C-alpha cells in the first residue's frame, strides 16, 4: 500500500522549504550561509551526534599517549614498567568497550537529521514542481529537474553529513592533540601551528578552480539527464525512422562532453589532494628529525618521539581530511544553488486571495487578447476577440501554428493574456482562483496521458467516492463498454506505462470517460490529428457528443464531422479569428473555411 506523507512530515517539509527559500534569497551568492541557515534549530542534534563520535574515537585519540607511556615505562625498568603496561592496556581496553554503543548513538542522531532533511527537501522540490507554471515546465526539460531532485539533494545530504560531522570532529581532534602537546612540549608545538597556514594556502590556491570544474560538471550532468529522458521517449520515433545510429552518436557526444568535464574535475581534485599530502609529509619528516634530535640531547624522553610523531600525524590527517572536504563542499554548495534556483523561482500561479468560483455557467469572452511566448519573437495571438454562450460548442480550426493550442491553454489559465482580457462568466480570468475555476473543467488532450495503474484508476484519476454506477455510466457514455468486456479483468486490468497496450482511439475514449465522470461545466478538447478507422471515429464522435451535451465546449477540430456538429466554427489564422459562423454559413460565404474544407474533402 502506498502511504501518503504524514501531516507532520508535510509540515516539516514546508517549513524547510520556506527556510531554504528565505536564506537563498538573502544570500544568493553564499550557499554556505544558505545551508547553515537551513539547519538552524537542528544544530543541537549534530552536537549530540558529535559528542558520541568523540567518545567512539577516544581510543584512537589517546592511543599515542598510552604507547609513549609504555615505552617510557619499559625504558625506566622495574616496577614502573609493569605498572605502566598494566595501566595503559587497561585504559585502552576500557575505552574500547564503549565504542559500539557510542557508534550506535552517533549514527542515530546524525542519520535522522540528514535523512529526514533529504526527504523533506525532495518533498519541497516535488511540491514546487507542482506549483510552477506550465510554460516553466515546457521550457525546462524534465530530465534536468529529475537530476536536481535526485543528484543535487544527495550531494546536499553528503555535504551536510560531512560538513557538520567532519568539521566538528576535525576541530576536536586538533584541539585535543595540540592541547596535550602544548602541555608536554612547546617547541614541538611550533610545527603543529605552522601546518594551518600552509593548509589554508593550498586550499585558497585550488578553491576557485575546483568550484568552476564542479559547476561545469553539474550542468553537464543535467544536460545528460535531460538528453537521456528525451532519448528514451523518442525511441519509437527513432526506431521507426531507422535513426538509431544518429541518436547513438548524439548521445555519445553528450557522454564524451560529460566524461571530459568529469575528467577535468577528477584531475584538479586529485592534484589538489596530492599537493597537500606532499606538503604535509615534508613537515612530518622535519618533525621526526627535530623530536629525534631533542631526545638525543635528553630534552625529551625516547617514548615521546612516538607520541609527538603520532599526534603530529593525527593533526596532519585532520588537515588532510579538511582538505578532502573541499571537493565535497564545493559540489554540495553548487547543489544548494541548483536546488535554490528551483525553490525560489517565482514563475508560479498566484491564487491566494483571488475570488473562488463556486459555480460556472460557461460563458466566455475574449477581448482583444494578445499573447507572445517569453522566448520567441512576435505575437502568437493578436487582438483576438470572441464571445461564447453557455452550452455552446465552438470548433477552432486553422492551419498548424495558427495558435489553436495556445488559445486552448489560455482557456485553462496556463498562460494569461499579455494584453486584453479573457472573461469567464464576466470575470477576468487573471482575477479568479484558477484552482477553483478548473474544478469545472475537463480537458481531453490530443495525446491523452495515462499512467501505470488500472483502467478504473485512470478513469477516476484523483476523484474519490465514485460509485460503481457512475463509473459504468461514464464507461458506457464513452463507448468503452465493449472494450472493457473484452479485457481479462475488466476495469481492474492494469494498463502498461502510458497505456502502451492501447490504440490511439481507445486512449482518447478513456480520456473522454475521465472527462465525463467529472461532470464538468466546460470541456476543452484537442482532437487527435491521427487518422482513425471508420468505426473508431464513429465511436469517438458519439462519445464526444454525449460529453458535450449542455456544456460549453471548445474543440480544436481536425475532422469534418466535428466541425459540422459544432454550433460555431472559429477560423484562426496567424493568431486572429478571420471567419466565424456555423458550417452552413461558412460554406455559403465561400471564404477561407470553404477553401480549407474543399481541400480536405478532396483529400479524403
Ligand atoms: P497550433 O495549435 O494552431 O498548431 P500553437 O498554438 O501550438 O498552434 O502555436 C502557435 C505559435 O506559437 C507557433 O508559431 C508556435 O511555434 C509558437 N509556440 C507554441 N508553443 C510555444 C512555446 N512554448 N514557446 C514558444 N513558441 C511557441
XYZ file of C-alpha atoms and ligand atoms in Angstrom:
631
model
C 0.000 0.000 0.000
C 1.214 3.458 -0.828
C 1.307 5.757 2.146
C 0.997 9.482 1.718
C 3.208 11.873 3.645
C 2.160 12.185 7.260
C 0.772 15.593 8.151
C 3.704 16.358 10.436
C 6.184 15.309 7.729
C 4.477 17.559 5.204
C 4.596 20.454 7.612
C 8.266 19.805 8.290
C 8.930 19.775 4.569
C 7.042 23.039 4.075
C 8.912 24.727 6.890
C 12.222 23.606 5.478
C 11.263 24.881 2.048
C 10.370 28.289 3.445
C 13.599 28.406 5.393
C 15.630 27.367 2.365
C 13.995 29.977 0.149
C 14.373 32.668 2.807
C 18.099 32.116 3.141
C 18.584 31.558 -0.583
C 17.011 34.928 -1.313
C 19.005 36.552 1.468
C 22.350 35.113 0.392
C 22.052 34.283 -3.311
C 25.834 34.227 -3.648
C 26.710 32.405 -0.454
C 25.439 28.850 -0.465
C 27.251 28.024 2.776
C 25.179 30.588 4.639
C 22.058 29.187 2.985
C 22.961 25.716 4.227
C 23.798 26.865 7.728
C 20.578 28.863 7.936
C 18.670 25.903 6.602
C 19.840 23.749 9.508
C 19.110 26.353 12.158
C 17.229 24.770 15.018
C 18.813 21.393 14.382
C 22.365 22.153 15.406
C 21.919 20.525 18.814
C 21.286 17.168 17.146
C 24.583 17.463 15.295
C 26.291 18.413 18.533
C 24.900 15.377 20.346
C 25.960 13.210 17.449
C 29.412 14.777 17.535
C 29.717 14.107 21.251
C 29.152 10.385 20.706
C 31.547 10.444 17.801
C 34.230 11.786 20.063
C 33.588 9.058 22.609
C 33.662 6.397 19.937
C 37.006 7.688 18.739
C 38.587 8.247 22.109
C 40.686 5.028 21.995
C 42.363 6.295 18.838
C 42.876 9.749 20.322
C 44.631 8.515 23.406
C 46.500 5.577 21.929
C 49.678 7.539 21.203
C 49.801 8.771 24.756
C 49.368 5.222 26.066
C 52.058 3.821 23.727
C 54.511 6.521 24.807
C 53.673 5.717 28.402
C 54.512 2.020 27.904
C 57.810 2.754 26.082
C 58.930 5.262 28.704
C 57.937 2.852 31.495
C 59.813 -0.076 29.919
C 62.911 2.076 29.371
C 62.760 3.094 33.051
C 62.503 -0.615 34.018
C 61.471 -2.228 37.333
C 58.046 -1.910 38.946
C 57.307 1.264 36.907
C 57.397 -0.761 33.699
C 54.844 -3.301 34.916
C 52.556 -0.607 36.264
C 52.762 1.418 33.036
C 51.931 -1.633 30.884
C 49.049 -2.724 33.080
C 47.644 0.774 33.398
C 47.876 1.643 29.680
C 46.417 -1.635 28.403
C 43.632 -1.441 30.977
C 42.610 2.062 29.949
C 42.801 1.172 26.275
C 40.535 -1.859 26.696
C 38.196 0.131 28.906
C 37.820 2.795 26.224
C 37.116 0.138 23.608
C 34.047 -1.201 25.421
C 32.118 1.998 24.816
C 32.863 2.097 21.088
C 29.797 0.121 19.950
C 27.074 1.909 21.935
C 28.673 5.271 21.176
C 28.784 4.454 17.479
C 25.105 3.487 17.539
C 24.065 6.740 19.146
C 26.322 8.840 16.939
C 24.837 7.414 13.733
C 21.283 7.520 15.065
C 21.392 11.257 15.641
C 23.303 12.114 12.519
C 21.358 9.958 10.073
C 17.978 11.060 11.460
C 18.686 14.702 10.766
C 20.309 14.330 7.383
C 17.980 11.656 6.010
C 14.845 13.455 7.153
C 16.144 16.663 5.709
C 16.937 14.906 2.464
C 13.379 13.569 2.218
C 11.918 16.935 3.209
C 13.997 18.732 0.596
C 12.865 16.307 -2.103
C 9.288 16.796 -0.898
C 9.727 20.548 -1.126
C 11.058 20.258 -4.685
C 8.195 17.993 -5.733
C 5.642 20.420 -4.304
C 7.336 23.318 -6.025
C 7.295 21.497 -9.352
C 3.545 21.056 -8.943
C 3.196 24.798 -8.449
C 5.471 26.036 -11.211
C 3.672 27.298 -14.269
C 3.095 25.177 -17.357
C 5.313 27.485 -19.510
C 8.128 26.825 -16.984
C 7.702 23.086 -17.388
C 7.598 23.431 -21.154
C 10.909 25.253 -21.084
C 12.835 23.179 -18.570
C 13.389 19.583 -19.590
C 12.075 17.023 -17.136
C 15.421 15.220 -17.004
C 17.059 18.367 -15.721
C 14.522 18.612 -12.910
C 14.916 14.935 -12.124
C 18.652 15.447 -11.781
C 18.011 18.184 -9.243
C 15.633 16.060 -7.186
C 17.908 13.043 -7.110
C 21.520 14.082 -7.600
C 21.605 17.539 -6.068
C 19.674 16.595 -2.958
C 22.022 13.653 -2.488
C 25.017 15.975 -2.759
C 23.483 18.269 -0.149
C 22.948 15.294 2.176
C 26.572 14.202 1.756
C 27.775 17.724 2.329
C 25.658 18.132 5.456
C 26.905 14.885 6.974
C 30.496 15.640 6.115
C 30.445 19.288 6.946
C 28.884 19.052 10.349
C 30.453 15.813 11.486
C 33.882 16.007 9.934
C 34.404 19.664 10.571
C 33.473 19.265 14.231
C 35.450 16.089 14.578
C 38.497 17.586 12.903
C 38.398 20.587 15.189
C 38.035 18.429 18.284
C 40.856 16.101 17.326
C 43.160 19.008 16.678
C 42.289 20.810 19.881
C 42.982 17.681 21.952
C 46.260 16.824 20.228
C 47.538 20.350 20.206
C 46.427 20.756 23.836
C 48.376 17.729 25.054
C 51.439 18.754 23.045
C 51.274 22.286 24.403
C 51.331 20.897 27.903
C 54.178 18.457 27.182
C 56.483 20.489 24.961
C 56.020 23.947 23.464
C 58.843 23.831 20.908
C 57.242 20.943 19.056
C 54.017 22.933 19.015
C 55.590 25.357 16.517
C 55.479 22.609 13.889
C 51.811 21.977 14.543
C 50.884 25.620 14.329
C 52.756 26.094 11.039
C 50.628 23.459 9.322
C 47.492 25.599 9.442
C 48.626 28.460 7.177
C 50.206 26.013 4.745
C 46.941 24.049 4.505
C 44.954 27.258 4.075
C 47.250 28.474 1.308
C 46.887 25.205 -0.571
C 43.120 25.424 -0.269
C 42.937 29.012 -1.468
C 45.128 28.157 -4.455
C 42.751 25.446 -5.643
C 39.325 26.595 -4.463
C 38.246 28.657 -7.471
C 39.362 26.085 -9.972
C 37.595 23.225 -8.180
C 34.453 25.312 -7.870
C 34.410 26.094 -11.585
C 35.020 22.496 -12.628
C 32.236 21.396 -10.303
C 29.759 23.796 -11.842
C 30.666 22.734 -15.364
C 30.269 19.099 -14.403
C 26.924 19.639 -12.672
C 25.444 21.449 -15.663
C 26.780 18.769 -17.998
C 25.220 16.040 -15.831
C 21.878 17.841 -16.016
C 22.208 18.037 -19.788
C 22.924 14.324 -19.908
C 19.965 13.534 -17.704
C 17.685 15.657 -19.879
C 19.042 14.079 -23.080
C 18.615 10.546 -21.739
C 14.972 11.195 -20.860
C 14.321 12.660 -24.281
C 16.130 9.835 -25.995
C 14.060 7.207 -24.200
C 10.822 8.987 -25.052
C 11.910 9.240 -28.663
C 12.814 5.547 -29.067
C 9.713 4.575 -31.110
C 10.197 7.549 -33.462
C 13.919 6.878 -33.738
C 13.364 3.199 -34.461
C 10.609 3.946 -36.987
C 12.957 6.155 -38.965
C 15.957 3.871 -38.528
C 17.871 6.704 -36.876
C 19.391 4.631 -34.087
C 22.929 5.451 -35.210
C 22.254 9.196 -35.304
C 20.761 9.098 -31.804
C 23.615 6.982 -30.500
C 26.155 9.385 -31.946
C 24.370 12.391 -30.483
C 24.214 10.720 -27.112
C 27.826 9.659 -27.337
C 28.849 13.230 -27.992
C 26.983 14.284 -24.874
C 28.547 11.483 -22.851
C 32.001 12.416 -24.110
C 31.432 16.006 -23.042
C 30.390 14.838 -19.595
C 33.356 12.482 -19.357
C 35.684 15.318 -20.330
C 34.235 17.630 -17.667
C 34.322 14.813 -15.113
C 37.936 14.073 -16.038
C 38.940 17.690 -15.524
C 37.194 17.744 -12.171
C 38.893 14.499 -11.091
C 42.286 15.811 -12.146
C 42.062 19.118 -10.338
C 40.726 17.434 -7.210
C 43.412 14.777 -7.267
C 46.233 17.271 -7.893
C 44.955 19.296 -5.029
C 44.935 16.257 -2.708
C 48.424 15.196 -3.808
C 49.986 18.637 -3.356
C 48.503 18.874 0.131
C 49.746 15.410 1.033
C 53.346 16.047 -0.063
C 53.485 19.359 1.796
C 52.331 17.695 4.981
C 54.684 14.757 4.622
C 57.627 17.157 4.363
C 56.533 18.659 7.651
C 56.189 15.253 9.250
C 59.702 14.251 8.203
C 61.099 17.500 9.613
C 59.173 16.969 12.844
C 60.623 13.446 13.195
C 64.136 14.801 12.737
C 63.532 17.520 15.273
C 61.999 15.325 18.009
C 64.801 12.731 17.416
C 67.342 15.496 17.918
C 65.593 16.668 21.137
C 65.587 13.090 22.506
C 69.298 12.738 21.660
C 70.007 15.901 23.594
C 67.967 14.498 26.507
C 65.349 17.273 26.266
C 62.521 14.764 25.842
C 62.070 11.087 26.663
C 62.611 8.476 23.905
C 58.997 7.243 24.091
C 57.779 10.775 23.462
C 59.182 10.644 19.910
C 56.338 8.193 19.103
C 53.846 10.406 20.871
C 54.827 13.563 19.015
C 55.061 11.757 15.734
C 51.661 10.135 16.148
C 49.958 13.271 17.328
C 51.540 15.221 14.511
C 50.278 12.577 12.103
C 46.812 12.966 13.644
C 46.897 16.724 13.225
C 48.145 16.387 9.651
C 45.500 13.757 8.935
C 42.861 16.132 10.205
C 44.118 18.815 7.865
C 44.103 16.288 5.036
C 40.521 15.409 5.947
C 39.705 19.096 5.928
C 41.297 19.450 2.545
C 39.378 16.456 1.256
C 36.228 18.174 2.424
C 36.768 20.922 -0.100
C 35.569 18.963 -3.164
C 32.512 17.658 -1.252
C 31.909 21.166 -0.024
C 32.146 22.704 -3.471
C 29.919 20.056 -5.021
C 27.343 20.318 -2.227
C 27.269 24.108 -2.302
C 26.803 24.026 -6.055
C 23.827 21.749 -5.465
C 22.416 24.129 -2.861
C 22.451 26.738 -5.606
C 20.852 24.415 -8.104
C 18.022 23.477 -5.722
C 17.681 27.121 -4.662
C 17.118 28.130 -8.298
C 14.021 25.967 -8.458
C 12.659 26.558 -4.965
C 12.892 30.312 -5.247
C 11.547 30.543 -8.800
C 8.611 32.929 -8.936
C 7.092 31.531 -12.079
C 4.112 30.116 -10.226
C 0.418 30.691 -10.312
C -0.768 33.092 -7.681
C -4.167 32.018 -6.496
C -4.120 33.277 -2.948
C -6.675 35.934 -2.156
C -8.330 35.707 -5.560
C -12.012 35.121 -5.971
C -13.032 31.471 -5.672
C -15.651 30.228 -8.093
C -18.430 28.175 -6.593
C -20.311 27.757 -9.827
C -19.707 28.311 -13.501
C -22.203 28.731 -16.271
C -19.585 28.585 -19.018
C -19.873 31.990 -20.649
C -16.680 33.293 -22.214
C -15.433 36.411 -23.841
C -12.047 37.096 -25.420
C -11.437 40.841 -25.503
C -8.626 41.830 -27.826
C -6.378 39.171 -26.377
C -2.698 39.270 -27.286
C -0.157 36.677 -26.319
C 3.510 36.108 -27.087
C 5.754 33.373 -25.714
C 8.560 34.661 -23.500
C 11.386 33.208 -25.542
C 10.140 33.886 -29.046
C 9.526 36.933 -31.132
C 6.181 38.143 -32.379
C 2.674 37.674 -31.120
C 1.026 34.293 -31.341
C -2.450 35.686 -30.645
C -3.246 39.171 -31.915
C -6.256 41.177 -30.784
C -8.341 38.047 -30.644
C -11.985 38.704 -29.782
C -14.818 36.204 -29.424
C -17.958 35.633 -27.336
C -19.226 32.212 -26.338
C -22.592 31.500 -24.738
C -23.033 28.850 -22.034
C -23.553 25.393 -23.534
C -22.217 26.357 -26.953
C -19.854 24.111 -28.891
C -17.084 26.018 -30.613
C -14.827 24.337 -33.118
C -11.493 26.083 -33.537
C -9.921 25.419 -36.906
C -6.855 26.759 -38.640
C -3.580 25.682 -40.132
C -0.806 24.349 -37.963
C 0.880 27.106 -35.978
C -2.111 29.439 -36.191
C -2.459 29.495 -32.378
C -5.175 26.902 -31.638
C -3.325 25.123 -28.820
C -2.248 28.438 -27.347
C -5.870 29.520 -27.231
C -6.887 26.276 -25.507
C -4.079 26.631 -22.943
C -5.177 30.188 -22.217
C -8.699 28.937 -21.591
C -7.287 26.576 -18.944
C -5.425 29.536 -17.483
C -1.957 28.074 -18.139
C -0.980 31.420 -19.609
C -2.583 34.789 -19.061
C -3.084 37.409 -21.810
C -0.238 39.879 -22.261
C -2.826 42.402 -23.380
C -6.603 42.319 -23.408
C -8.822 40.154 -21.244
C -10.408 36.749 -21.094
C -13.680 36.887 -19.225
C -15.177 33.802 -17.621
C -18.784 34.334 -16.581
C -17.983 38.025 -16.881
C -14.964 37.821 -14.552
C -11.389 38.472 -15.631
C -9.561 35.117 -15.664
C -6.495 36.756 -14.144
C -8.522 37.736 -11.086
C -10.076 34.403 -10.217
C -8.650 31.490 -8.278
C -7.690 29.189 -11.117
C -7.786 26.079 -8.970
C -11.426 26.709 -8.138
C -12.148 27.501 -11.797
C -10.519 24.320 -13.067
C -12.769 22.146 -10.927
C -15.417 22.907 -13.535
C -13.216 21.999 -16.492
C -12.332 18.764 -18.186
C -9.525 18.592 -20.669
C -9.210 15.892 -23.277
C -5.766 16.320 -24.824
C -4.710 15.141 -28.225
C -2.387 12.562 -26.748
C -4.138 11.534 -23.542
C -1.707 10.777 -20.753
C -2.354 7.544 -18.955
C -0.377 6.261 -16.024
C 0.617 2.824 -14.797
C -2.382 1.570 -12.870
C -5.768 0.004 -13.503
C -8.221 1.265 -16.088
C -10.508 2.185 -13.185
C -7.804 4.335 -11.550
C -7.083 6.026 -14.851
C -10.716 6.977 -15.394
C -11.386 8.154 -11.860
C -7.965 9.847 -11.594
C -7.924 11.994 -8.467
C -11.640 11.599 -7.712
C -12.766 9.981 -4.512
C -16.013 8.230 -3.698
C -17.034 7.452 -7.282
C -19.832 4.887 -7.245
C -19.789 1.815 -9.464
C -22.921 3.110 -11.165
C -21.342 6.452 -12.056
C -18.302 4.668 -13.388
C -20.402 2.294 -15.520
C -22.347 5.245 -16.897
C -19.152 7.035 -17.885
C -17.764 3.859 -19.470
C -20.924 3.463 -21.494
C -21.118 7.096 -22.499
C -17.514 6.974 -23.661
C -18.259 3.884 -25.784
C -15.820 1.823 -23.775
C -18.186 -0.973 -22.651
C -17.231 -3.345 -25.420
C -13.538 -2.861 -24.867
C -13.859 -3.313 -21.086
C -15.834 -6.524 -21.579
C -13.010 -7.953 -23.649
C -10.332 -7.191 -21.049
C -9.323 -10.111 -18.810
C -10.051 -8.273 -15.583
C -12.419 -5.645 -16.918
C -11.971 -2.254 -15.309
C -9.339 -3.680 -12.969
C -6.970 -4.565 -15.788
C -3.577 -2.947 -15.342
C -2.575 -0.553 -18.106
C 1.009 -0.568 -19.187
C 3.112 2.563 -18.867
C 1.438 5.451 -20.746
C -1.219 2.963 -21.904
C 1.209 1.429 -24.371
C -1.057 -1.589 -24.915
C -3.957 0.515 -26.177
C -4.855 2.010 -29.530
C -4.998 5.779 -30.047
C -8.792 5.645 -30.302
C -9.080 3.668 -27.077
C -6.855 6.101 -25.244
C -8.930 9.028 -26.415
C -12.122 7.336 -25.254
C -10.583 6.664 -21.835
C -9.780 10.371 -21.655
C -13.381 11.137 -22.620
C -14.626 8.826 -19.834
C -12.283 10.650 -17.471
C -13.883 13.911 -18.566
C -17.477 12.633 -18.366
C -17.150 11.285 -14.844
C -16.097 14.707 -13.629
C -19.366 16.123 -14.870
C -17.691 19.365 -15.949
C -19.313 22.581 -16.998
C -16.730 23.300 -19.656
C -14.869 20.926 -21.929
C -11.645 21.597 -23.756
C -10.919 19.038 -26.375
C -7.915 18.768 -28.605
C -8.938 16.404 -31.319
C -6.407 13.817 -32.436
C -4.998 14.584 -35.857
C -4.139 10.967 -36.484
C -6.440 9.129 -38.840
C -8.776 6.638 -37.224
C -10.684 3.812 -38.801
C -14.328 4.494 -39.556
C -15.633 2.525 -36.549
C -13.299 4.211 -34.034
C -14.129 7.607 -35.484
C -17.844 6.924 -35.127
C -17.428 5.659 -31.564
C -15.424 8.711 -30.545
C -17.837 11.057 -32.259
C -20.758 9.557 -30.349
C -18.850 9.722 -27.069
C -17.918 13.331 -27.716
C -21.463 14.345 -28.455
C -22.693 12.792 -25.220
C -19.911 14.594 -23.401
C -20.757 17.983 -24.942
C -24.445 17.963 -24.106
C -25.372 21.039 -22.116
C -21.788 22.141 -21.552
C -19.649 24.823 -23.120
C -17.183 23.030 -25.355
C -14.076 24.198 -27.167
C -12.690 21.747 -29.681
C -9.518 22.129 -31.661
C -11.081 20.373 -34.598
C -9.486 18.326 -37.330
C -12.420 16.272 -38.551
C -15.221 17.187 -40.872
C -17.846 15.520 -38.667
C -16.748 17.614 -35.677
C -16.989 20.943 -37.458
C -20.348 20.004 -38.949
C -21.748 19.308 -35.495
C -20.369 22.457 -33.864
C -22.647 25.393 -33.087
C -19.951 27.722 -34.222
C -16.678 27.487 -36.084
C -13.888 29.956 -35.420
C -11.294 30.040 -38.185
C -7.919 31.047 -36.828
C -5.150 32.411 -38.971
C -1.889 33.842 -37.633
C -3.394 34.439 -34.183
C -6.594 36.116 -35.360
C -10.121 34.918 -35.922
C -10.681 35.536 -39.591
C -14.066 33.870 -40.003
C -16.835 32.845 -37.665
C -20.158 31.102 -38.125
C -21.748 27.674 -38.355
C -20.865 25.153 -41.024
C -23.628 26.113 -43.444
C -22.897 29.833 -43.109
C -19.184 29.449 -43.682
C -19.660 27.163 -46.672
C -22.000 29.657 -48.183
C -19.595 32.519 -47.664
C -17.017 30.711 -49.783
C -14.154 32.263 -47.852
C -11.099 30.741 -46.184
C -13.036 27.963 -44.458
C -14.736 26.973 -47.683
C -11.373 26.531 -49.367
C -9.882 24.653 -46.412
C -12.894 22.427 -46.346
C -12.998 21.671 -50.037
C -9.315 20.825 -49.816
C -9.966 18.359 -47.003
C -12.918 16.812 -48.770
C -10.939 16.374 -51.934
C -8.135 14.773 -49.921
C -10.449 12.421 -48.089
P -1.497 25.326 -33.364
O -2.058 24.607 -32.192
O -2.522 26.083 -34.137
O -0.705 24.447 -34.263
P 0.148 26.669 -31.433
O -0.766 27.421 -30.561
O 0.700 25.405 -30.939
O -0.523 26.458 -32.857
O 1.389 27.597 -31.810
C 1.236 28.910 -32.307
C 2.619 29.529 -32.477
O 3.260 29.652 -31.224
C 3.553 28.712 -33.342
O 4.237 29.614 -34.180
C 4.492 28.076 -32.357
O 5.765 27.956 -32.938
C 4.519 29.049 -31.216
N 4.693 28.349 -29.924
C 3.902 27.382 -29.436
N 4.329 26.986 -28.209
C 5.432 27.726 -27.925
C 6.333 27.803 -26.800
N 6.198 27.049 -25.707
N 7.352 28.684 -26.870
C 7.498 29.468 -27.950
N 6.693 29.452 -29.018
C 5.661 28.591 -29.026
